[in-house]
Amino acid sequence: MKVVIANIIKGYIAIGTEVVIHGWIRTRRDSKSGISFLTVYDGSCFESIQVIVNNFLNNYQNEILRLTAGCAVIVNGELIKSLGQGQEFEIKADKVHIVGWVENPDTYPISAKRHTIEYLREVAHLRPRTNLIGAVTRVRHVLAHALHHFLNENGYLWIATPLITTLDTEGAGEMFRVSTLNFENMPRNFQGQIDFSQDFFGKETFLTVSGQLNAETYACALSKIYTFGPTFRAENSNTTRHLSEFWMLELEVAFATLNDISSLAEVMLKNAFKVVLAERYDDLMFFNKYIDKAVISRLEQFIKTDFIHLNYADAIKILLKSGENFEDKLHWGDDLSSEHERYLTEKYFKAPVVVKNYPKHIKAFYMRLNEDNQTVAAMDILVPGIGEIIGGSQREERLAVLDSRLIETGLDKDKYWWYRDLRRYGTVPHAGFGLGFDRLVSYVTGIKNIRDVIPFPRTPRNANY
Amino acid sequence: MKVVIANIIKGYIAIGTEVVIHGWIRTRRDSKSGISFLTVYDGSCFESIQVIVNNFLNNYQNEILRLTAGCAVIVNGELIKSLGQGQEFEIKADKVHIVGWVENPDTYPISAKRHTIEYLREVAHLRPRTNLIGAVTRVRHVLAHALHHFLNENGYLWIATPLITTLDTEGAGEMFRVSTLNFENMPRNFQGQIDFSQDFFGKETFLTVSGQLNAETYACALSKIYTFGPTFRAENSNTTRHLSEFWMLELEVAFATLNDISSLAEVMLKNAFKVVLAERYDDLMFFNKYIDKAVISRLEQFIKTDFIHLNYADAIKILLKSGENFEDKLHWGDDLSSEHERYLTEKYFKAPVVVKNYPKHIKAFYMRLNEDNQTVAAMDILVPGIGEIIGGSQREERLAVLDSRLIETGLDKDKYWWYRDLRRYGTVPHAGFGLGFDRLVSYVTGIKNIRDVIPFPRTPRNANY
């Protein structure tokens, strides 16, 4: 009976069953009495299974004793209760078929010894074979699935917003250009400018920095929608928190206010953390032991804690009274820097904090202007240990106000004709947020560098693999 | 009590409940007796709900009688059993609050009359407000979620493969270039060539045509994985079946053969169709009535029918004996064209057909060479009415054979060093396939033009919205 190791570990397979497992060798240990112990993993869970190989197997001398980390094997044997410590089950092998050897075990990049996380980044094609990146991959999957599941259960429709765009959503943010023009010989028009009418889409195109504006068109028709897909920033930010290509969940709700979506974000995140604690406790235990001793307690605490809600203006007051020696001098009107965010969420409140109603001049044109004419209905959700994880706002649904804001921020109103149409035809109050998915994985696993929570990170000067 | 219309239609809300609904007007009809009937939709299901408005409401004359298609409203009222035909429930309004008017109802692009599907493409930002595109969106969502759910239940991990790449997966296929170089003034090296070392990633980069090679690295570590994300083709194909940016599900399994994955594909597709029939029968009924009378019977038939499996060589024999007057003359070694595919699946077998073991020279370098040295373990799954919906193969796991194939197909072995590493270290037989998600939606809805099943299609000379 072909089984996955996860089902053995969970106790789903009866003792005495003749099982077949497919996987790779993690370690081999030989006893003097002519028995070898293999640990084999298959990716289905954190644990490996121990395989006991007796020297009466006819490939014992020629093959078993040559097995090294990374060899691919198919094991047939009886599932037995383990006599040794540290595992409940093991397999008494009847047959070990070696499917794939490791060429030059001495130079195998993922040998059994411990490797630094920085080294593993250099072998991104092999690092999923490690305990660490295997665990990251399972946790990442469970988080993504928990979000999809939660949103589906709550009536949100997943939609695909385009990645290739002619519009810059933020009115800021560096973008990558997408083109099929001949770089060696750029076509030019009679004025000597690059002739983008000859490009693939007949105009200048870029990789999107957000699907929000597109998403709003669907929310203003079907009420509750979300996107989940890649997003791009061509910023030369070589930090542990930035990727040039990252995954974002963007959610948009019609007939909703800022408070509606901050509540929704709270419920959604807590649900995702409950699911990951329930389904991937094995992997979280590993992170808790080797990466960050607070991984599990932080998630448990998060689930129990009510989010703190406060206005930007009050946040500023708290920061000014803090007595902390911040690097940046702070005034009303300044954006909060990372150290301010960390003070609020880690020191002052010791809880996730929703900061709301920011000064309009530090926020995007589409955020709803408050009655004070100074602030907009924007929010950032800050969490201890990572800072901002969600940014959102109520959207400006009043055409006249939107138009003033477009002009104020120096954008070309005509380019936004279709976005403005939403305000001309059956406009509704609506709100939404964006969740940086890779940062969420970083928060949950305790892994500080975002390059280690996505399979093949794209960062300035790096698009390897 | 705030409710969504889907829950009323499903009978989840007790008659007599005071409900509040948020939505948009589809139609208004006034009776001579001073009662108006509004139909209101909110996107949660295909059906609208009828709202009965009596002229004693104080905004009856000034507002209710001015309501037109697309106006946004909040209705408070009592849920009652409908006396009229065509619906089971209706709402007797106590209050109708108009949230957003439609500017110039006469020129509202989505007026209540029927519009052609071609016209709707021109107003892609408003078309989700129609019955048609609303239904497409819900079906698309349910299909995506059914696939995620099925794969999660079966132990597949979703992984994110990068979209920005330095590699061309197929060794063919036109790609979009990604760059931040200054188009007006391209940097050149001392030999006069474009100096890509100054580009964002320090080298030439493109938008991926497939995540498969990256996905294999994770399958060869964690056994069962899949990707679901956008993919790009810079081909000047202006057909009803091609998008420049489309969504693809790519799945990769270790220790698997071609037969394993063709069986998996069959089970996965049948499951998705069962789910969509169970959850979105309302929307499918609409397609069945207005788009394609065979929508529902085709899905039901699909679920009941075993896939036909046959070799390419046998497919050629059948086609040569068919007596059909195909436009392309056919020989062993030719690729099957659309008319051949349709003959096999629609006329000859009247069932989904898995064609296997194609001549190697018409397939990609990574497909496993069969013992005959002439064919590779590739498959295409053809379905009646749409043709190829899935393409897959067993991957070449033998380093020496892979290397010969790389050379044969004129590719640079060194560029694939990390892909070759998978064959040097614990190589395993493995296989995978790609499912064009938009084509799947097209198949399920009966909508012939793929531009109508994705919110904002990208095609040659079109990246609007």
mmCIF file of C-alpha atoms in Angstrom, chain A residues 175-315:
data_model
loop_
_atom_site.group_PDB
_atom_site.id
_atom_site.type_symbol
_atom_site.label_atom_id
_atom_site.label_comp_id
_atom_site.label_asym_id
_atom_site.label_seq_id
_atom_site.Cartn_x
_atom_site.Cartn_y
_atom_site.Cartn_z
ATOM 1 C CA MET A 175 7.458 50.381 -12.241
ATOM 2 C CA PHE A 176 8.974 47.832 -14.582
ATOM 3 C CA ARG A 177 8.397 48.446 -18.231
ATOM 4 C CA VAL A 178 7.002 45.615 -20.401
ATOM 5 C CA SER A 179 7.914 45.725 -24.075
ATOM 6 C CA THR A 180 8.603 43.768 -27.219
ATOM 7 C CA LEU A 181 10.323 46.639 -28.997
ATOM 8 C CA ASN A 182 13.734 45.995 -30.478
ATOM 9 C CA PHE A 183 16.151 47.430 -27.934
ATOM 10 C CA GLU A 184 18.947 47.616 -30.480
ATOM 11 C CA ASN A 185 16.900 49.760 -32.745
ATOM 12 C CA MET A 186 14.095 51.623 -31.054
ATOM 13 C CA PRO A 187 11.371 52.796 -33.421
ATOM 14 C CA ARG A 188 10.918 56.545 -33.305
ATOM 15 C CA ASN A 189 8.145 58.782 -34.511
ATOM 16 C CA PHE A 190 8.676 61.811 -36.711
ATOM 17 C CA GLN A 191 9.301 63.950 -33.620
ATOM 18 C CA GLY A 192 12.160 61.668 -32.663
ATOM 19 C CA GLN A 193 10.388 60.151 -29.650
ATOM 20 C CA ILE A 194 10.154 56.420 -28.967
ATOM 21 C CA ASP A 195 7.179 55.191 -30.976
ATOM 22 C CA PHE A 196 5.229 53.121 -28.481
ATOM 23 C CA SER A 197 2.418 52.704 -30.973
ATOM 24 C CA GLN A 198 4.670 50.016 -32.447
ATOM 25 C CA ASP A 199 4.968 48.205 -29.132
ATOM 26 C CA PHE A 200 2.988 45.008 -28.481
ATOM 27 C CA PHE A 201 0.010 46.720 -26.872
ATOM 28 C CA GLY A 202 0.202 49.837 -29.013
ATOM 29 C CA LYS A 203 1.192 51.962 -26.027
ATOM 30 C CA GLU A 204 3.534 52.114 -23.035
ATOM 31 C CA THR A 205 2.916 49.246 -20.628
ATOM 32 C CA PHE A 206 4.200 48.390 -17.170
ATOM 33 C CA LEU A 207 3.927 45.712 -14.501
ATOM 34 C CA THR A 208 1.257 46.654 -12.018
ATOM 35 C CA VAL A 209 1.983 47.887 -8.502
ATOM 36 C CA SER A 210 -1.553 47.050 -7.352
ATOM 37 C CA GLY A 211 -4.747 45.579 -8.735
ATOM 38 C CA GLN A 212 -6.888 47.824 -6.573
ATOM 39 C CA LEU A 213 -8.365 50.170 -9.154
ATOM 40 C CA ASN A 214 -9.370 47.212 -11.307
ATOM 41 C CA ALA A 215 -10.684 45.400 -8.249
ATOM 42 C CA GLU A 216 -12.925 48.345 -7.389
ATOM 43 C CA THR A 217 -14.786 47.944 -10.677
ATOM 44 C CA TYR A 218 -15.775 44.423 -9.649
ATOM 45 C CA ALA A 219 -16.635 45.359 -6.056
ATOM 46 C CA CYS A 220 -18.920 48.075 -7.435
ATOM 47 C CA ALA A 221 -20.807 45.363 -9.316
ATOM 48 C CA LEU A 222 -20.594 42.174 -7.236
ATOM 49 C CA SER A 223 -20.117 43.643 -3.733
ATOM 50 C CA LYS A 224 -17.415 41.401 -2.244
ATOM 51 C CA ILE A 225 -14.312 40.437 -4.156
ATOM 52 C CA TYR A 226 -10.608 39.807 -3.685
ATOM 53 C CA THR A 227 -7.505 39.259 -5.736
ATOM 54 C CA PHE A 228 -4.507 37.115 -4.917
ATOM 55 C CA GLY A 229 -1.570 37.456 -7.246
ATOM 56 C CA PRO A 230 1.883 38.852 -7.891
ATOM 57 C CA THR A 231 2.690 42.559 -7.716
ATOM 58 C CA PHE A 232 5.834 44.431 -8.669
ATOM 59 C CA ARG A 233 8.030 47.293 -7.447
ATOM 60 C CA ALA A 234 11.064 48.420 -9.384
ATOM 61 C CA GLU A 235 12.540 50.083 -6.317
ATOM 62 C CA ASN A 236 16.165 49.731 -5.496
ATOM 63 C CA SER A 237 15.361 48.636 -1.928
ATOM 64 C CA ASN A 238 17.819 46.027 -0.806
ATOM 65 C CA THR A 239 16.247 45.357 2.585
ATOM 66 C CA THR A 240 15.069 42.217 4.356
ATOM 67 C CA ARG A 241 11.449 43.365 3.924
ATOM 68 C CA HIS A 242 11.277 44.140 0.189
ATOM 69 C CA LEU A 243 10.917 42.006 -2.909
ATOM 70 C CA SER A 244 10.702 43.288 -6.475
ATOM 71 C CA GLU A 245 8.035 40.653 -7.162
ATOM 72 C CA PHE A 246 5.764 39.749 -4.274
ATOM 73 C CA TRP A 247 2.329 38.263 -3.655
ATOM 74 C CA MET A 248 -0.508 40.378 -2.420
ATOM 75 C CA LEU A 249 -4.058 39.733 -1.366
ATOM 76 C CA GLU A 250 -6.268 42.714 -2.174
ATOM 77 C CA LEU A 251 -9.814 42.803 -0.984
ATOM 78 C CA GLU A 252 -12.561 45.239 -1.870
ATOM 79 C CA VAL A 253 -16.067 45.541 -0.419
ATOM 80 C CA ALA A 254 -18.994 47.648 -1.537
ATOM 81 C CA PHE A 255 -21.240 49.384 0.993
ATOM 82 C CA ALA A 256 -18.409 49.256 3.508
ATOM 83 C CA THR A 257 -16.589 51.745 5.684
ATOM 84 C CA LEU A 258 -13.068 51.829 7.039
ATOM 85 C CA ASN A 259 -14.237 50.223 10.284
ATOM 86 C CA ASP A 260 -15.926 47.391 8.408
ATOM 87 C CA ILE A 261 -12.740 46.383 6.693
ATOM 88 C CA SER A 262 -10.477 46.779 9.708
ATOM 89 C CA SER A 263 -12.790 44.386 11.570
ATOM 90 C CA LEU A 264 -12.778 42.013 8.624
ATOM 91 C CA ALA A 265 -8.972 42.094 8.471
ATOM 92 C CA GLU A 266 -8.795 41.225 12.167
ATOM 93 C CA VAL A 267 -11.133 38.244 11.832
ATOM 94 C CA MET A 268 -9.398 37.071 8.659
ATOM 95 C CA LEU A 269 -5.888 37.152 10.146
ATOM 96 C CA LYS A 270 -6.948 35.452 13.366
ATOM 97 C CA ASN A 271 -8.667 32.729 11.374
ATOM 98 C CA ALA A 272 -5.549 32.147 9.278
ATOM 99 C CA PHE A 273 -3.390 31.857 12.397
ATOM 100 C CA LYS A 274 -5.803 29.412 14.027
ATOM 101 C CA VAL A 275 -5.681 27.245 10.923
ATOM 102 C CA VAL A 276 -1.905 27.275 10.716
ATOM 103 C CA LEU A 277 -1.593 26.398 14.421
ATOM 104 C CA ALA A 278 -4.024 23.534 13.948
ATOM 105 C CA GLU A 279 -2.602 22.188 10.710
ATOM 106 C CA ARG A 280 1.133 22.896 10.862
ATOM 107 C CA TYR A 281 2.068 22.714 14.505
ATOM 108 C CA ASP A 282 4.947 20.397 13.541
ATOM 109 C CA ASP A 283 6.541 23.020 11.322
ATOM 110 C CA LEU A 284 5.853 25.842 13.777
ATOM 111 C CA MET A 285 7.570 23.844 16.545
ATOM 112 C CA PHE A 286 10.660 23.703 14.356
ATOM 113 C CA PHE A 287 10.635 27.475 13.799
ATOM 114 C CA ASN A 288 10.030 27.966 17.491
ATOM 115 C CA LYS A 289 13.092 25.899 18.331
ATOM 116 C CA TYR A 290 15.570 27.103 15.729
ATOM 117 C CA ILE A 291 14.402 30.449 14.333
ATOM 118 C CA ASP A 292 12.489 32.432 16.928
ATOM 119 C CA LYS A 293 11.443 31.213 20.364
ATOM 120 C CA ALA A 294 8.325 33.367 20.238
ATOM 121 C CA VAL A 295 6.793 32.000 17.027
ATOM 122 C CA ILE A 296 4.039 29.979 18.663
ATOM 123 C CA SER A 297 3.337 32.221 21.645
ATOM 124 C CA ARG A 298 3.122 35.228 19.315
ATOM 125 C CA LEU A 299 0.441 33.564 17.195
ATOM 126 C CA GLU A 300 -1.481 32.383 20.241
ATOM 127 C CA GLN A 301 -1.275 35.861 21.733
ATOM 128 C CA PHE A 302 -2.389 37.441 18.456
ATOM 129 C CA ILE A 303 -5.524 35.312 18.342
ATOM 130 C CA LYS A 304 -6.483 36.298 21.904
ATOM 131 C CA THR A 305 -5.768 40.010 21.632
ATOM 132 C CA ASP A 306 -8.226 42.632 20.450
ATOM 133 C CA PHE A 307 -6.737 45.032 17.934
ATOM 134 C CA ILE A 308 -6.164 48.558 19.259
ATOM 135 C CA HIS A 309 -7.776 51.233 17.082
ATOM 136 C CA LEU A 310 -6.475 54.768 17.194
ATOM 137 C CA ASN A 311 -6.287 57.845 15.062
ATOM 138 C CA TYR A 312 -3.074 58.966 13.488
ATOM 139 C CA ALA A 313 -3.332 62.199 15.498
ATOM 140 C CA ASP A 314 -3.418 60.226 18.749
ATOM 141 C CA ALA A 315 -0.570 58.050 17.587
#
